[in-house]
mmCIF file of C-alpha atoms and ligand atoms in Angstrom:
data_model
loop_
_atom_site.group_PDB
_atom_site.id
_atom_site.type_symbol
_atom_site.label_atom_id
_atom_site.label_comp_id
_atom_site.label_asym_id
_atom_site.label_seq_id
_atom_site.Cartn_x
_atom_site.Cartn_y
_atom_site.Cartn_z
ATOM 1 C CA MET N 21 0.199 0.045 0.197
ATOM 2 C CA THR N 22 1.372 3.169 -0.880
ATOM 3 C CA ASN N 23 0.578 6.426 0.173
ATOM 4 C CA GLY N 24 -2.234 5.443 2.037
ATOM 5 C CA SER N 25 -4.259 3.926 -0.746
ATOM 6 C CA THR N 26 -6.475 1.399 -1.274
ATOM 7 C CA PRO N 27 -4.637 -1.574 -3.420
ATOM 8 C CA ILE N 28 -7.362 -2.805 -5.891
ATOM 9 C CA LEU N 29 -8.224 -5.627 -8.353
ATOM 10 C CA ILE N 30 -11.193 -4.299 -10.571
ATOM 11 C CA ASP N 31 -13.330 -7.396 -12.206
ATOM 12 C CA CYS N 32 -15.200 -6.080 -14.781
ATOM 13 C CA ASP N 33 -17.446 -6.712 -18.405
ATOM 14 C CA THR N 34 -16.279 -3.003 -19.705
ATOM 15 C CA GLY N 35 -19.329 -1.600 -20.637
ATOM 16 C CA ILE N 36 -19.706 1.824 -20.725
ATOM 17 C CA ASP N 37 -19.946 2.657 -17.035
ATOM 18 C CA ASP N 38 -17.274 0.002 -16.581
ATOM 19 C CA ALA N 39 -15.421 2.194 -18.530
ATOM 20 C CA LEU N 40 -15.617 4.801 -16.274
ATOM 21 C CA ALA N 41 -15.523 3.080 -13.521
ATOM 22 C CA LEU N 42 -12.050 2.260 -14.693
ATOM 23 C CA LEU N 43 -11.349 6.058 -15.673
ATOM 24 C CA TYR N 44 -12.521 7.087 -12.110
ATOM 25 C CA ALA N 45 -10.582 4.206 -10.737
ATOM 26 C CA CYS N 46 -7.190 5.485 -12.931
ATOM 27 C CA ALA N 47 -7.626 9.103 -11.815
ATOM 28 C CA SER N 48 -8.398 8.294 -8.138
ATOM 29 C CA PRO N 49 -4.837 9.046 -6.278
ATOM 30 C CA ASP N 50 -6.570 6.739 -3.185
ATOM 31 C CA ALA N 51 -6.371 3.811 -5.878
ATOM 32 C CA ASP N 52 -3.072 1.450 -6.215
ATOM 33 C CA ILE N 53 -4.583 -0.251 -9.092
ATOM 34 C CA ARG N 54 -3.010 -3.914 -9.082
ATOM 35 C CA ALA N 55 -4.972 -5.711 -12.412
ATOM 36 C CA VAL N 56 -8.218 -5.829 -14.131
ATOM 37 C CA THR N 57 -10.007 -9.421 -15.280
ATOM 38 C CA CYS N 58 -12.897 -9.403 -17.623
ATOM 39 C CA GLU N 59 -15.137 -11.623 -17.729
ATOM 40 C CA ALA N 60 -18.314 -11.995 -20.605
ATOM 41 C CA GLY N 61 -21.433 -9.826 -19.744
ATOM 42 C CA ASN N 62 -22.351 -7.097 -20.937
ATOM 43 C CA VAL N 63 -20.388 -7.593 -24.289
ATOM 44 C CA THR N 64 -18.351 -10.923 -25.503
ATOM 45 C CA ALA N 65 -15.396 -12.034 -23.441
ATOM 46 C CA ALA N 66 -13.095 -10.240 -26.752
ATOM 47 C CA ASP N 67 -15.075 -7.417 -26.445
ATOM 48 C CA VAL N 68 -14.597 -6.487 -23.153
ATOM 49 C CA ALA N 69 -10.672 -7.223 -23.183
ATOM 50 C CA ARG N 70 -10.369 -5.113 -26.044
ATOM 51 C CA ASN N 71 -12.460 -2.303 -24.809
ATOM 52 C CA THR N 72 -10.849 -2.541 -20.901
ATOM 53 C CA LEU N 73 -7.181 -2.365 -22.467
ATOM 54 C CA ALA N 74 -8.520 0.598 -24.248
ATOM 55 C CA VAL N 75 -9.939 2.422 -21.789
ATOM 56 C CA LEU N 76 -6.574 1.733 -19.483
ATOM 57 C CA GLU N 77 -4.480 3.132 -22.548
ATOM 58 C CA LEU N 78 -6.411 6.387 -22.667
ATOM 59 C CA ALA N 79 -6.187 6.899 -19.411
ATOM 60 C CA GLY N 80 -2.248 6.311 -19.529
ATOM 61 C CA ARG N 81 -2.287 3.005 -18.092
ATOM 62 C CA SER N 82 -0.879 0.536 -19.999
ATOM 63 C CA ASP N 83 0.872 -0.463 -17.214
ATOM 64 C CA VAL N 84 -1.591 -2.278 -15.724
ATOM 65 C CA ASP N 85 -2.463 -5.433 -16.154
ATOM 66 C CA VAL N 86 -5.709 -7.352 -17.512
ATOM 67 C CA ALA N 87 -6.775 -10.847 -17.771
ATOM 68 C CA VAL N 88 -9.433 -12.547 -19.263
ATOM 69 C CA GLY N 89 -11.372 -15.830 -17.357
ATOM 70 C CA ARG N 90 -14.456 -17.007 -18.870
ATOM 71 C CA THR N 91 -15.903 -16.526 -22.119
ATOM 72 C CA VAL N 92 -19.699 -17.956 -21.262
ATOM 73 C CA PRO N 93 -21.334 -18.278 -17.641
ATOM 74 C CA LEU N 94 -20.914 -21.150 -15.186
ATOM 75 C CA LEU N 95 -23.631 -23.506 -16.285
ATOM 76 C CA GLN N 96 -26.635 -21.492 -18.392
ATOM 77 C CA PRO N 97 -25.962 -19.615 -22.070
ATOM 78 C CA LEU N 98 -24.492 -15.965 -22.345
ATOM 79 C CA VAL N 99 -26.916 -13.431 -22.846
ATOM 80 C CA THR N 100 -25.040 -10.084 -23.664
ATOM 81 C CA THR N 101 -26.670 -6.591 -24.347
ATOM 82 C CA PRO N 102 -25.472 -4.248 -26.868
ATOM 83 C CA GLU N 103 -29.095 -2.533 -26.748
ATOM 84 C CA THR N 104 -27.411 -1.437 -23.611
ATOM 85 C CA HIS N 105 -24.093 -0.744 -24.300
ATOM 86 C CA GLY N 106 -23.900 -0.219 -27.402
ATOM 87 C CA PRO N 107 -22.397 -3.095 -30.375
ATOM 88 C CA GLN N 108 -18.883 -2.672 -29.451
ATOM 89 C CA GLY N 109 -19.610 -1.993 -25.600
ATOM 90 C CA ILE N 110 -18.569 1.470 -24.915
ATOM 91 C CA GLY N 111 -21.335 2.937 -27.151
ATOM 92 C CA ASP N 112 -21.002 5.412 -29.900
ATOM 93 C CA ALA N 113 -17.027 6.070 -28.488
ATOM 94 C CA VAL N 114 -14.541 4.920 -30.842
ATOM 95 C CA LEU N 115 -11.041 3.557 -29.401
ATOM 96 C CA PRO N 116 -8.031 2.486 -31.642
ATOM 97 C CA PRO N 117 -7.209 -0.290 -31.129
ATOM 98 C CA PRO N 118 -5.163 -1.582 -27.425
ATOM 99 C CA GLY N 119 -1.109 -1.600 -28.404
ATOM 100 C CA ARG N 120 -1.039 -4.498 -26.269
ATOM 101 C CA SER N 121 -2.481 -8.267 -25.478
ATOM 102 C CA VAL N 122 -4.176 -9.607 -22.086
ATOM 103 C CA SER N 123 -2.308 -11.038 -19.973
ATOM 104 C CA SER N 124 -1.768 -14.996 -20.669
ATOM 105 C CA ARG N 125 -2.916 -15.646 -17.100
ATOM 106 C CA HIS N 126 -6.680 -16.699 -17.132
ATOM 107 C CA ALA N 127 -8.567 -13.774 -14.902
ATOM 108 C CA ALA N 128 -9.304 -16.559 -12.034
ATOM 109 C CA ASP N 129 -5.441 -18.281 -11.408
ATOM 110 C CA LEU N 130 -4.913 -14.217 -11.410
ATOM 111 C CA ILE N 131 -7.107 -13.232 -8.360
ATOM 112 C CA ILE N 132 -6.182 -15.713 -6.372
ATOM 113 C CA GLU N 133 -2.277 -15.571 -7.051
ATOM 114 C CA GLU N 134 -2.257 -11.754 -6.626
ATOM 115 C CA ALA N 135 -4.518 -12.300 -3.523
ATOM 116 C CA ALA N 136 -1.978 -14.729 -2.467
ATOM 117 C CA ALA N 137 0.662 -12.976 -2.645
ATOM 118 C CA HIS N 138 -0.249 -9.982 -0.653
ATOM 119 C CA PRO N 139 -2.681 -11.667 1.907
ATOM 120 C CA GLY N 140 -4.535 -9.564 3.690
ATOM 121 C CA GLU N 141 -4.055 -6.343 1.437
ATOM 122 C CA LEU N 142 -5.850 -6.717 -1.537
ATOM 123 C CA THR N 143 -9.754 -5.435 -2.356
ATOM 124 C CA LEU N 144 -11.530 -7.072 -4.505
ATOM 125 C CA VAL N 145 -14.060 -4.996 -6.915
ATOM 126 C CA THR N 146 -16.801 -6.721 -9.026
ATOM 127 C CA LEU N 147 -18.370 -4.689 -11.392
ATOM 128 C CA GLY N 148 -19.920 -7.372 -13.790
ATOM 129 C CA PRO N 149 -21.486 -11.233 -13.403
ATOM 130 C CA MET N 150 -18.630 -13.167 -10.970
ATOM 131 C CA THR N 151 -18.236 -15.805 -12.998
ATOM 132 C CA ASP N 152 -14.711 -15.572 -12.865
ATOM 133 C CA LEU N 153 -14.381 -14.791 -8.993
ATOM 134 C CA ALA N 154 -16.563 -18.155 -8.618
ATOM 135 C CA LEU N 155 -14.472 -19.869 -10.111
ATOM 136 C CA ALA N 156 -11.931 -18.988 -7.984
ATOM 137 C CA VAL N 157 -13.154 -19.287 -5.377
ATOM 138 C CA LEU N 158 -14.273 -22.721 -5.820
ATOM 139 C CA ARG N 159 -10.295 -23.667 -6.756
ATOM 140 C CA GLU N 160 -8.740 -21.780 -3.350
ATOM 141 C CA PRO N 161 -12.113 -21.761 -0.862
ATOM 142 C CA ARG N 162 -9.139 -19.262 1.093
ATOM 143 C CA LEU N 163 -10.003 -16.374 -0.731
ATOM 144 C CA PRO N 164 -12.269 -14.501 1.356
ATOM 145 C CA VAL N 165 -10.007 -14.091 3.973
ATOM 146 C CA LEU N 166 -6.633 -13.719 1.607
ATOM 147 C CA LEU N 167 -8.692 -10.533 -0.013
ATOM 148 C CA ARG N 168 -8.724 -7.724 2.436
ATOM 149 C CA ARG N 169 -12.308 -7.337 1.289
ATOM 150 C CA LEU N 170 -15.003 -7.940 -1.563
ATOM 151 C CA VAL N 171 -16.778 -5.125 -2.733
ATOM 152 C CA VAL N 172 -20.123 -5.962 -5.518
ATOM 153 C CA MET N 173 -22.256 -4.119 -8.003
ATOM 154 C CA GLY N 174 -24.798 -6.073 -8.387
ATOM 155 C CA GLY N 175 -28.294 -7.214 -7.416
ATOM 156 C CA ALA N 176 -31.658 -5.399 -5.705
ATOM 157 C CA TYR N 177 -32.041 -5.714 -2.330
ATOM 158 C CA GLY N 178 -35.725 -3.885 -2.597
ATOM 159 C CA ALA N 179 -35.476 -2.393 -5.518
ATOM 160 C CA ALA N 180 -37.111 -3.689 -9.048
ATOM 161 C CA GLY N 181 -34.505 -5.672 -10.902
ATOM 162 C CA ASN N 182 -33.468 -4.012 -14.621
ATOM 163 C CA THR N 183 -33.253 -7.495 -15.921
ATOM 164 C CA THR N 184 -35.927 -9.407 -14.735
ATOM 165 C CA PRO N 185 -38.944 -7.668 -13.038
ATOM 166 C CA VAL N 186 -36.647 -9.198 -9.925
ATOM 167 C CA SER N 187 -33.116 -9.470 -11.176
ATOM 168 C CA GLU N 188 -30.548 -7.162 -11.734
ATOM 169 C CA TRP N 189 -27.763 -8.154 -14.790
ATOM 170 C CA ASN N 190 -24.274 -8.611 -13.322
ATOM 171 C CA VAL N 191 -26.463 -11.846 -11.146
ATOM 172 C CA ALA N 192 -28.964 -12.553 -14.174
ATOM 173 C CA VAL N 193 -25.859 -13.125 -16.599
ATOM 174 C CA ASP N 194 -24.897 -15.460 -14.345
ATOM 175 C CA PRO N 195 -26.880 -16.343 -11.024
ATOM 176 C CA ASP N 196 -25.043 -19.706 -10.056
ATOM 177 C CA ALA N 197 -21.773 -17.675 -10.029
ATOM 178 C CA MET N 198 -23.213 -15.326 -6.842
ATOM 179 C CA ALA N 199 -24.425 -18.578 -5.350
ATOM 180 C CA VAL N 200 -21.231 -19.837 -5.356
ATOM 181 C CA VAL N 201 -20.204 -16.418 -3.951
ATOM 182 C CA LEU N 202 -22.646 -15.537 -1.753
ATOM 183 C CA ARG N 203 -21.607 -19.723 -0.205
ATOM 184 C CA ALA N 204 -18.256 -18.809 0.241
ATOM 185 C CA TRP N 205 -18.449 -16.409 1.754
ATOM 186 C CA SER N 206 -20.789 -17.158 4.231
ATOM 187 C CA PRO N 207 -19.664 -17.615 7.979
ATOM 188 C CA ASP N 208 -21.817 -20.727 7.762
ATOM 189 C CA GLY N 209 -20.337 -21.587 4.205
ATOM 190 C CA PRO N 210 -17.919 -24.172 3.110
ATOM 191 C CA VAL N 211 -14.974 -23.713 5.458
ATOM 192 C CA ASP N 212 -14.194 -24.292 8.958
ATOM 193 C CA TRP N 213 -12.891 -20.200 9.564
ATOM 194 C CA THR N 214 -11.052 -21.240 12.288
ATOM 195 C CA ALA N 215 -9.437 -18.283 12.463
ATOM 196 C CA GLY N 216 -12.824 -15.873 12.685
ATOM 197 C CA PRO N 217 -15.038 -15.931 9.662
ATOM 198 C CA PRO N 218 -14.352 -13.217 6.397
ATOM 199 C CA PRO N 219 -15.069 -10.048 6.420
ATOM 200 C CA ARG N 220 -18.482 -9.559 4.885
ATOM 201 C CA PRO N 221 -18.759 -8.565 1.008
ATOM 202 C CA LEU N 222 -19.657 -5.123 0.528
ATOM 203 C CA LEU N 223 -23.235 -5.399 -1.925
ATOM 204 C CA LEU N 224 -24.007 -2.487 -3.792
ATOM 205 C CA GLY N 225 -27.647 -2.753 -5.528
ATOM 206 C CA LEU N 226 -29.485 -1.536 -8.147
ATOM 207 C CA ASP N 227 -31.368 0.286 -5.014
ATOM 208 C CA VAL N 228 -27.983 2.796 -4.228
ATOM 209 C CA THR N 229 -26.465 2.690 -7.585
ATOM 210 C CA GLU N 230 -29.869 3.659 -8.899
ATOM 211 C CA GLY N 231 -29.411 6.958 -7.456
ATOM 212 C CA ALA N 232 -25.755 7.917 -8.894
ATOM 213 C CA ARG N 233 -27.446 9.766 -12.306
ATOM 214 C CA TYR N 234 -25.366 11.606 -14.175
ATOM 215 C CA LEU N 235 -26.615 14.154 -16.474
ATOM 216 C CA PRO N 236 -25.484 16.534 -19.407
ATOM 217 C CA THR N 237 -24.862 19.458 -16.838
ATOM 218 C CA HIS N 238 -22.318 16.821 -15.109
ATOM 219 C CA GLN N 239 -20.894 16.389 -18.360
ATOM 220 C CA GLU N 240 -20.481 20.233 -18.726
ATOM 221 C CA ARG N 241 -19.011 20.209 -15.731
ATOM 222 C CA LEU N 242 -16.694 17.653 -16.381
ATOM 223 C CA ALA N 243 -15.663 19.508 -19.288
ATOM 224 C CA HIS N 244 -15.520 22.343 -17.636
ATOM 225 C CA VAL N 245 -12.233 20.753 -15.569
ATOM 226 C CA ALA N 246 -10.917 19.360 -18.029
ATOM 227 C CA GLY N 247 -10.940 22.729 -20.100
ATOM 228 C CA CYS N 248 -13.100 21.723 -23.184
ATOM 229 C CA ARG N 249 -16.420 21.800 -24.336
ATOM 230 C CA ALA N 250 -19.014 18.488 -23.327
ATOM 231 C CA ASP N 251 -17.654 16.890 -26.503
ATOM 232 C CA GLY N 252 -13.784 17.249 -25.846
ATOM 233 C CA SER N 253 -13.712 19.740 -28.509
ATOM 234 C CA ALA N 254 -11.084 22.882 -27.835
ATOM 235 C CA ILE N 255 -12.131 25.494 -26.456
ATOM 236 C CA GLY N 256 -11.232 28.972 -29.087
ATOM 237 C CA ARG N 257 -7.777 28.748 -31.487
ATOM 238 C CA ASP N 258 -5.541 27.733 -28.151
ATOM 239 C CA GLY N 259 -7.385 25.067 -26.798
ATOM 240 C CA VAL N 260 -7.017 21.776 -26.674
ATOM 241 C CA ASP N 261 -8.892 18.772 -27.448
ATOM 242 C CA SER N 262 -9.115 16.097 -24.496
ATOM 243 C CA PRO N 263 -9.650 12.455 -25.604
ATOM 244 C CA ILE N 264 -11.286 11.416 -22.844
ATOM 245 C CA VAL N 265 -13.882 13.677 -22.228
ATOM 246 C CA ARG N 266 -14.585 12.811 -25.891
ATOM 247 C CA PHE N 267 -15.085 9.563 -25.202
ATOM 248 C CA VAL N 268 -17.073 9.936 -21.882
ATOM 249 C CA HIS N 269 -19.651 12.320 -24.492
ATOM 250 C CA ASP N 270 -19.958 9.647 -27.110
ATOM 251 C CA ALA N 271 -19.861 6.659 -24.511
ATOM 252 C CA LEU N 272 -22.393 8.196 -23.084
ATOM 253 C CA ALA N 273 -24.193 9.290 -25.845
ATOM 254 C CA PHE N 274 -25.605 5.672 -26.562
ATOM 255 C CA TYR N 275 -26.125 5.451 -22.447
ATOM 256 C CA PHE N 276 -28.606 8.099 -22.448
ATOM 257 C CA ARG N 277 -30.512 7.236 -25.500
ATOM 258 C CA PHE N 278 -31.244 3.905 -24.183
ATOM 259 C CA HIS N 279 -31.942 5.175 -20.678
ATOM 260 C CA GLU N 280 -34.289 7.817 -22.233
ATOM 261 C CA ARG N 281 -35.564 4.915 -23.965
ATOM 262 C CA PHE N 282 -36.280 2.545 -20.869
ATOM 263 C CA ASP N 283 -36.486 5.127 -18.038
ATOM 264 C CA GLY N 284 -37.200 7.895 -18.747
ATOM 265 C CA PHE N 285 -34.835 10.721 -18.036
ATOM 266 C CA ARG N 286 -31.980 12.100 -20.081
ATOM 267 C CA GLY N 287 -29.041 10.413 -18.457
ATOM 268 C CA ALA N 288 -27.420 7.426 -17.092
ATOM 269 C CA PHE N 289 -27.268 5.380 -14.408
ATOM 270 C CA ILE N 290 -23.627 5.482 -13.587
ATOM 271 C CA HIS N 291 -23.249 1.438 -11.451
ATOM 272 C CA ASP N 292 -19.947 0.419 -11.784
ATOM 273 C CA PRO N 293 -18.299 4.228 -11.047
ATOM 274 C CA LEU N 294 -20.282 4.502 -7.473
ATOM 275 C CA ALA N 295 -19.131 1.115 -6.243
ATOM 276 C CA LEU N 296 -15.488 1.632 -7.092
ATOM 277 C CA ALA N 297 -15.842 5.364 -5.361
ATOM 278 C CA ALA N 298 -17.742 3.058 -2.275
ATOM 279 C CA ALA N 299 -14.805 0.862 -2.206
ATOM 280 C CA LEU N 300 -12.269 3.359 -2.266
ATOM 281 C CA ASP N 301 -14.454 5.430 0.748
ATOM 282 C CA PRO N 302 -16.654 3.031 2.149
ATOM 283 C CA GLY N 303 -18.385 6.088 4.451
ATOM 284 C CA LEU N 304 -20.035 6.587 0.828
ATOM 285 C CA VAL N 305 -22.731 4.704 2.018
ATOM 286 C CA THR N 306 -24.034 3.381 5.240
ATOM 287 C CA THR N 307 -24.788 -0.628 4.753
ATOM 288 C CA ARG N 308 -26.667 -3.471 6.921
ATOM 289 C CA ALA N 309 -25.458 -6.564 7.512
ATOM 290 C CA VAL N 310 -28.246 -8.879 6.424
ATOM 291 C CA THR N 311 -28.464 -12.681 5.016
ATOM 292 C CA VAL N 312 -28.504 -12.751 1.274
ATOM 293 C CA ASP N 313 -29.068 -15.451 -0.762
ATOM 294 C CA VAL N 314 -30.017 -16.109 -4.792
ATOM 295 C CA GLU N 315 -32.847 -17.890 -6.658
ATOM 296 C CA LEU N 316 -31.676 -20.037 -8.953
ATOM 297 C CA GLY N 317 -34.925 -22.624 -9.480
ATOM 298 C CA GLY N 318 -37.748 -20.040 -9.826
ATOM 299 C CA ALA N 319 -39.564 -19.840 -13.492
ATOM 300 C CA LEU N 320 -39.910 -15.999 -12.522
ATOM 301 C CA SER N 321 -37.544 -15.255 -10.004
ATOM 302 C CA ARG N 322 -34.010 -17.310 -11.049
ATOM 303 C CA GLY N 323 -31.816 -14.462 -10.448
ATOM 304 C CA GLN N 324 -33.394 -12.729 -7.495
ATOM 305 C CA THR N 325 -30.861 -11.770 -4.721
ATOM 306 C CA VAL N 326 -33.094 -12.531 -1.449
ATOM 307 C CA ALA N 327 -32.136 -10.196 1.474
ATOM 308 C CA ASP N 328 -33.617 -12.037 4.730
ATOM 309 C CA TRP N 329 -33.831 -8.193 6.232
ATOM 310 C CA ARG N 330 -36.120 -10.196 9.471
ATOM 311 C CA GLY N 331 -34.166 -12.232 9.959
ATOM 312 C CA HIS N 332 -36.861 -15.142 9.297
ATOM 313 C CA TRP N 333 -33.894 -17.989 8.298
ATOM 314 C CA GLY N 334 -31.904 -17.745 11.525
ATOM 315 C CA ARG N 335 -28.681 -17.554 9.242
ATOM 316 C CA PRO N 336 -25.735 -15.389 10.536
ATOM 317 C CA PRO N 337 -25.605 -11.937 8.125
ATOM 318 C CA ASN N 338 -23.331 -12.921 5.317
ATOM 319 C CA ALA N 339 -23.421 -9.294 3.566
ATOM 320 C CA ASP N 340 -23.288 -5.786 4.571
ATOM 321 C CA VAL N 341 -25.662 -4.290 1.957
ATOM 322 C CA ALA N 342 -25.411 -0.694 1.225
ATOM 323 C CA VAL N 343 -28.865 1.269 1.915
ATOM 324 C CA THR N 344 -27.964 4.752 1.088
ATOM 325 C CA ALA N 345 -25.449 6.277 -0.534
ATOM 326 C CA ASP N 346 -23.793 10.105 -0.417
ATOM 327 C CA VAL N 347 -24.563 10.574 -4.774
ATOM 328 C CA ALA N 348 -23.520 14.362 -4.735
ATOM 329 C CA THR N 349 -20.563 13.846 -3.199
ATOM 330 C CA PHE N 350 -19.794 10.760 -4.990
ATOM 331 C CA LEU N 351 -20.594 12.731 -8.359
ATOM 332 C CA ASP N 352 -18.694 15.969 -7.411
ATOM 333 C CA ARG N 353 -15.602 13.535 -6.844
ATOM 334 C CA PHE N 354 -16.158 11.779 -10.329
ATOM 335 C CA ILE N 355 -16.238 15.190 -12.031
ATOM 336 C CA GLU N 356 -12.851 16.348 -10.147
ATOM 337 C CA ARG N 357 -11.319 14.117 -10.475
ATOM 338 C CA VAL N 358 -12.405 12.520 -14.343
ATOM 339 C CA GLY N 359 -12.269 16.470 -15.490
ATOM 340 C CA GLY N 360 -8.371 16.346 -14.129
ATOM 341 C CA LEU N 361 -7.347 13.593 -15.639
ATOM 342 C CA ALA N 362 -8.602 14.519 -18.916
ATOM 343 C CA ALA N 363 -7.108 18.078 -18.398
ATOM 344 C CA GLU N 364 -3.589 16.725 -17.616
ATOM 345 C CA ARG N 365 -3.762 13.763 -20.164
ATOM 346 C CA SER N 366 -4.444 16.665 -23.003
ATOM 347 C CA GLY N 367 -1.541 18.546 -21.332
ATOM 348 C CA VAL N 368 -4.008 21.545 -20.014
ATOM 349 C CA ALA N 369 -2.479 23.333 -17.327
ATOM 350 C CA ARG N 370 -5.059 23.694 -14.272
HETATM 351 O O1 LIG P 419 -27.009 -3.302 -13.295
HETATM 352 C C1 LIG P 419 -26.193 -3.007 -13.218
HETATM 353 C C2 LIG P 419 -24.672 -3.688 -13.545
HETATM 354 O O2 LIG P 419 -24.233 -4.522 -15.345
HETATM 355 C C3 LIG P 419 -23.324 -2.744 -14.237
HETATM 356 O O3 LIG P 419 -22.677 -3.737 -14.062
HETATM 357 C C4 LIG P 419 -23.155 -2.616 -15.758
HETATM 358 O O4 LIG P 419 -21.911 -2.152 -16.493
HETATM 359 C C5 LIG P 419 -23.970 -4.005 -16.003
HETATM 360 O O5 LIG P 419 -22.879 -4.728 -16.520
HETATM 361 CA CA1 LIG P 420 -21.014 -4.058 -15.406
#
């Protein structure tokens, strides 16, 4: 750990808001990014890997290792969502093909190896389906105590689903993986935690992430910080274009159209950046310890995350579910940090 920063592993299915989360992490002085792992979800695993490498290159972080894992969920067929994130997964944005390839390591192996090499130090933030994490913990059951903490963007704990009436996308794509992860982290799970149970994972569901609404006014503010127009173009003859602001603008243009059509507002839920921000600063959310499980058999409810808020099951809590989020502080931080990174990368003095 350097200068009080948080060593993190990021697992994603880059997609538009995953890309914004990666930019936020690269722009955050309190984020010590150790590696990024990818799996299929919003788009195919190959597209996720390409997008992830290209976004890290855009942010000047080609030093960060990127590994790919499963190309399909544990059991059910892969379903992607080009209608939400665009055919390539980054909306209307276009990025140069990345100048490097993914690691030769499988994502699950990378998670295990990094956690074992730095026991109790790394926070793993999952921003997509939990396929690779499930594989990793099946391969290494001690992973919950080898990691310092697990932070998950996933589930809906009172809110309606965004993929089925009761299921959130990251869980709906691979509910079996979520079940493996929840059981692995449970105090009454398959491992005898002699040194005490693992720290409960922090779960950020739609209940809080749909409060993180990025609007056109936020894009205007970000561009102002970056010293360019909202579309990334230069201001005046002496101004300079900002590739990062251009990327955010073009990626979100697609996402804004999607949310206008399906959620009735011009803007976007930026689920993943909020989860990443909460991993770096848990004070952004308030939580309740609760027992969570996932429905696997229901004809109507497969993929539903069920929170036992009133203790009917009599099982020990296995998760800290976020119930509120300080979205105003998060959005201010997002704008300041990503705008600052954009200014730095385009050589604009601040
Ligand atoms: O339900 C929101 C989640 O699904 C986000 O991680 C988004 O990127 C999609 O993967
Ligand atoms: Ca995602």
